[in-house]
Amino acid sequence: MEALDNLVRIRRLKAEPPDAKEFAGMMRAAETKLRDASIDGLSADSQFSLAYGAAHALSLAALRWHGYRSESRYIVFQCLQHTVGLSNAKWRVLDKCHAARNLAEYEGHMDVNPQLLRELFDITRELKGLVEVLPPIKS
């Protein structure tokens, strides 16, 4: 993966062998968050936070499956085009969600756009399907 190796060279990613247990844990966390985000009666803020957490866990799982690690949430989303073939337009929606999450976390401003929330759910479900079909990590 030339693009990911370039990110290693400029120290935006670290090369690290994939770990099947870590991958499985990320997948479980993502599934739980995505399921919980769909609970009736949750506020839009809570749904957004849980769905965003699921999207991040799935994105990180895909990156780790390929043998890379990142400290940056933005880079994890950006790499989706290389790790699971997610379109640029879709990972850019996740980037918008990342910006909204940062506003909520660091500035206390959370105003969930209903359209963005729907797109987050749709993309996260698609991402789950793409990550689930990755072959098992060899020990």
mmCIF file of C-alpha atoms in Angstrom:
data_model
loop_
_atom_site.group_PDB
_atom_site.id
_atom_site.type_symbol
_atom_site.label_atom_id
_atom_site.label_comp_id
_atom_site.label_asym_id
_atom_site.label_seq_id
_atom_site.Cartn_x
_atom_site.Cartn_y
_atom_site.Cartn_z
ATOM 1 C CA MET A 1 0.000 0.000 0.000
ATOM 2 C CA GLU A 2 2.106 2.811 -1.329
ATOM 3 C CA ALA A 3 -0.111 5.622 0.009
ATOM 4 C CA LEU A 4 -0.058 4.194 3.528
ATOM 5 C CA ASP A 5 3.679 3.545 3.366
ATOM 6 C CA ASN A 6 4.150 7.201 2.384
ATOM 7 C CA LEU A 7 2.248 8.195 5.523
ATOM 8 C CA VAL A 8 4.623 6.014 7.547
ATOM 9 C CA ARG A 9 7.596 7.801 5.979
ATOM 10 C CA ILE A 10 6.258 11.203 7.041
ATOM 11 C CA ARG A 11 5.334 9.815 10.488
ATOM 12 C CA ARG A 12 1.567 10.167 10.176
ATOM 13 C CA LEU A 13 1.153 6.376 10.490
ATOM 14 C CA LYS A 14 3.129 3.673 12.239
ATOM 15 C CA ALA A 15 3.658 0.242 10.737
ATOM 16 C CA GLU A 16 2.633 -2.391 13.265
ATOM 17 C CA PRO A 17 1.650 -6.007 12.657
ATOM 18 C CA PRO A 18 -2.096 -6.615 12.853
ATOM 19 C CA ASP A 19 -3.465 -8.366 15.936
ATOM 20 C CA ALA A 20 -6.531 -10.598 15.616
ATOM 21 C CA LYS A 21 -7.681 -10.028 19.219
ATOM 22 C CA GLU A 22 -7.349 -6.269 18.907
ATOM 23 C CA PHE A 23 -9.251 -6.331 15.613
ATOM 24 C CA ALA A 24 -12.038 -8.454 17.125
ATOM 25 C CA GLY A 25 -12.291 -6.084 20.091
ATOM 26 C CA MET A 26 -12.622 -3.078 17.794
ATOM 27 C CA MET A 27 -15.324 -4.845 15.815
ATOM 28 C CA ARG A 28 -17.263 -5.715 18.993
ATOM 29 C CA ALA A 29 -16.995 -2.127 20.227
ATOM 30 C CA ALA A 30 -18.202 -0.799 16.876
ATOM 31 C CA GLU A 31 -21.152 -3.199 16.770
ATOM 32 C CA THR A 32 -22.199 -2.273 20.306
ATOM 33 C CA LYS A 33 -21.956 1.453 19.627
ATOM 34 C CA LEU A 34 -23.855 1.206 16.347
ATOM 35 C CA ARG A 35 -26.591 -0.922 17.939
ATOM 36 C CA ASP A 36 -26.866 1.451 20.922
ATOM 37 C CA ALA A 37 -26.996 4.489 18.617
ATOM 38 C CA SER A 38 -30.260 3.108 17.217
ATOM 39 C CA ILE A 39 -32.038 2.870 20.584
ATOM 40 C CA ASP A 40 -35.379 4.684 20.482
ATOM 41 C CA GLY A 41 -35.546 7.761 22.661
ATOM 42 C CA LEU A 42 -31.858 8.662 22.567
ATOM 43 C CA SER A 43 -31.067 12.287 21.934
ATOM 44 C CA ALA A 44 -29.584 13.189 18.563
ATOM 45 C CA ASP A 45 -26.393 14.163 20.411
ATOM 46 C CA SER A 46 -26.084 10.685 21.933
ATOM 47 C CA GLN A 47 -26.923 8.972 18.661
ATOM 48 C CA PHE A 48 -24.277 11.044 16.907
ATOM 49 C CA SER A 49 -21.608 10.330 19.535
ATOM 50 C CA LEU A 50 -22.264 6.595 19.449
ATOM 51 C CA ALA A 51 -22.454 6.346 15.652
ATOM 52 C CA TYR A 52 -19.285 8.436 15.323
ATOM 53 C CA GLY A 53 -17.539 6.146 17.829
ATOM 54 C CA ALA A 54 -18.621 3.127 15.799
ATOM 55 C CA ALA A 55 -17.338 4.695 12.570
ATOM 56 C CA HIS A 56 -13.999 5.440 14.187
ATOM 57 C CA ALA A 57 -13.649 1.933 15.652
ATOM 58 C CA LEU A 58 -14.417 0.376 12.251
ATOM 59 C CA SER A 59 -11.986 2.712 10.487
ATOM 60 C CA LEU A 60 -9.257 1.920 12.975
ATOM 61 C CA ALA A 61 -9.974 -1.809 12.680
ATOM 62 C CA ALA A 62 -9.530 -1.566 8.898
ATOM 63 C CA LEU A 63 -6.254 0.308 9.312
ATOM 64 C CA ARG A 64 -4.980 -2.189 11.888
ATOM 65 C CA TRP A 65 -5.981 -5.104 9.635
ATOM 66 C CA HIS A 66 -3.559 -3.708 7.048
ATOM 67 C CA GLY A 67 -0.770 -3.413 9.635
ATOM 68 C CA TYR A 68 -0.827 0.307 10.427
ATOM 69 C CA ARG A 69 -1.707 2.455 13.417
ATOM 70 C CA SER A 70 -2.450 6.164 13.768
ATOM 71 C CA GLU A 71 -2.871 8.579 16.645
ATOM 72 C CA SER A 72 -4.979 10.874 14.438
ATOM 73 C CA ARG A 73 -8.703 10.301 13.955
ATOM 74 C CA TYR A 74 -8.601 12.370 10.775
ATOM 75 C CA ILE A 75 -5.895 10.175 9.235
ATOM 76 C CA VAL A 76 -7.810 7.012 10.190
ATOM 77 C CA PHE A 77 -10.813 8.276 8.212
ATOM 78 C CA GLN A 78 -8.657 9.535 5.333
ATOM 79 C CA CYS A 79 -7.089 6.082 4.951
ATOM 80 C CA LEU A 80 -10.471 4.430 4.330
ATOM 81 C CA GLN A 81 -10.110 4.950 0.599
ATOM 82 C CA HIS A 82 -7.032 2.704 0.751
ATOM 83 C CA THR A 83 -8.029 0.205 3.451
ATOM 84 C CA VAL A 84 -11.571 -0.676 2.316
ATOM 85 C CA GLY A 85 -12.128 1.335 -0.874
ATOM 86 C CA LEU A 86 -14.566 3.834 0.643
ATOM 87 C CA SER A 87 -15.130 6.738 -1.724
ATOM 88 C CA ASN A 88 -13.536 10.116 -1.042
ATOM 89 C CA ALA A 89 -16.989 11.695 -0.753
ATOM 90 C CA LYS A 90 -17.967 9.287 2.024
ATOM 91 C CA TRP A 91 -14.812 9.594 4.101
ATOM 92 C CA ARG A 92 -15.163 13.380 3.774
ATOM 93 C CA VAL A 93 -18.608 13.077 5.406
ATOM 94 C CA LEU A 94 -16.859 11.273 8.255
ATOM 95 C CA ASP A 95 -14.413 14.172 8.363
ATOM 96 C CA LYS A 96 -17.368 16.573 8.765
ATOM 97 C CA CYS A 97 -18.559 14.384 11.622
ATOM 98 C CA HIS A 98 -15.078 14.553 13.109
ATOM 99 C CA ALA A 99 -15.189 18.360 13.004
ATOM 100 C CA ALA A 100 -18.639 18.326 14.668
ATOM 101 C CA ARG A 101 -17.354 15.932 17.317
ATOM 102 C CA ASN A 102 -14.392 18.211 18.018
ATOM 103 C CA LEU A 103 -16.694 21.213 18.440
ATOM 104 C CA ALA A 104 -18.736 19.248 20.957
ATOM 105 C CA GLU A 105 -15.744 17.830 22.835
ATOM 106 C CA TYR A 106 -13.521 20.883 22.976
ATOM 107 C CA GLU A 107 -15.910 23.829 22.711
ATOM 108 C CA GLY A 108 -19.139 22.423 24.136
ATOM 109 C CA HIS A 109 -21.086 23.150 20.957
ATOM 110 C CA MET A 110 -23.208 20.273 19.712
ATOM 111 C CA ASP A 111 -25.900 20.983 17.164
ATOM 112 C CA VAL A 112 -26.560 17.762 15.294
ATOM 113 C CA ASN A 113 -27.651 18.268 11.718
ATOM 114 C CA PRO A 114 -30.319 15.594 11.014
ATOM 115 C CA GLN A 115 -29.045 15.048 7.449
ATOM 116 C CA LEU A 116 -25.459 14.598 8.665
ATOM 117 C CA LEU A 117 -26.667 12.127 11.298
ATOM 118 C CA ARG A 118 -28.508 10.074 8.627
ATOM 119 C CA GLU A 119 -25.405 10.082 6.426
ATOM 120 C CA LEU A 120 -23.244 9.057 9.396
ATOM 121 C CA PHE A 121 -25.522 6.072 10.084
ATOM 122 C CA ASP A 122 -25.594 5.049 6.412
ATOM 123 C CA ILE A 123 -21.837 5.315 5.941
ATOM 124 C CA THR A 124 -21.114 3.549 9.235
ATOM 125 C CA ARG A 125 -23.353 0.640 8.244
ATOM 126 C CA GLU A 126 -21.641 0.460 4.846
ATOM 127 C CA LEU A 127 -18.244 0.638 6.511
ATOM 128 C CA LYS A 128 -19.216 -2.193 8.864
ATOM 129 C CA GLY A 129 -20.018 -4.372 5.857
ATOM 130 C CA LEU A 130 -16.725 -3.529 4.180
ATOM 131 C CA VAL A 131 -14.651 -4.310 7.272
ATOM 132 C CA GLU A 132 -16.568 -7.499 8.089
ATOM 133 C CA VAL A 133 -15.587 -9.091 4.772
ATOM 134 C CA LEU A 134 -11.843 -8.639 5.335
ATOM 135 C CA PRO A 135 -10.234 -12.091 5.631
ATOM 136 C CA PRO A 136 -9.212 -13.280 9.103
ATOM 137 C CA ILE A 137 -5.883 -11.994 10.402
ATOM 138 C CA LYS A 138 -3.307 -14.757 10.374
ATOM 139 C CA SER A 139 -1.623 -15.346 13.721
#
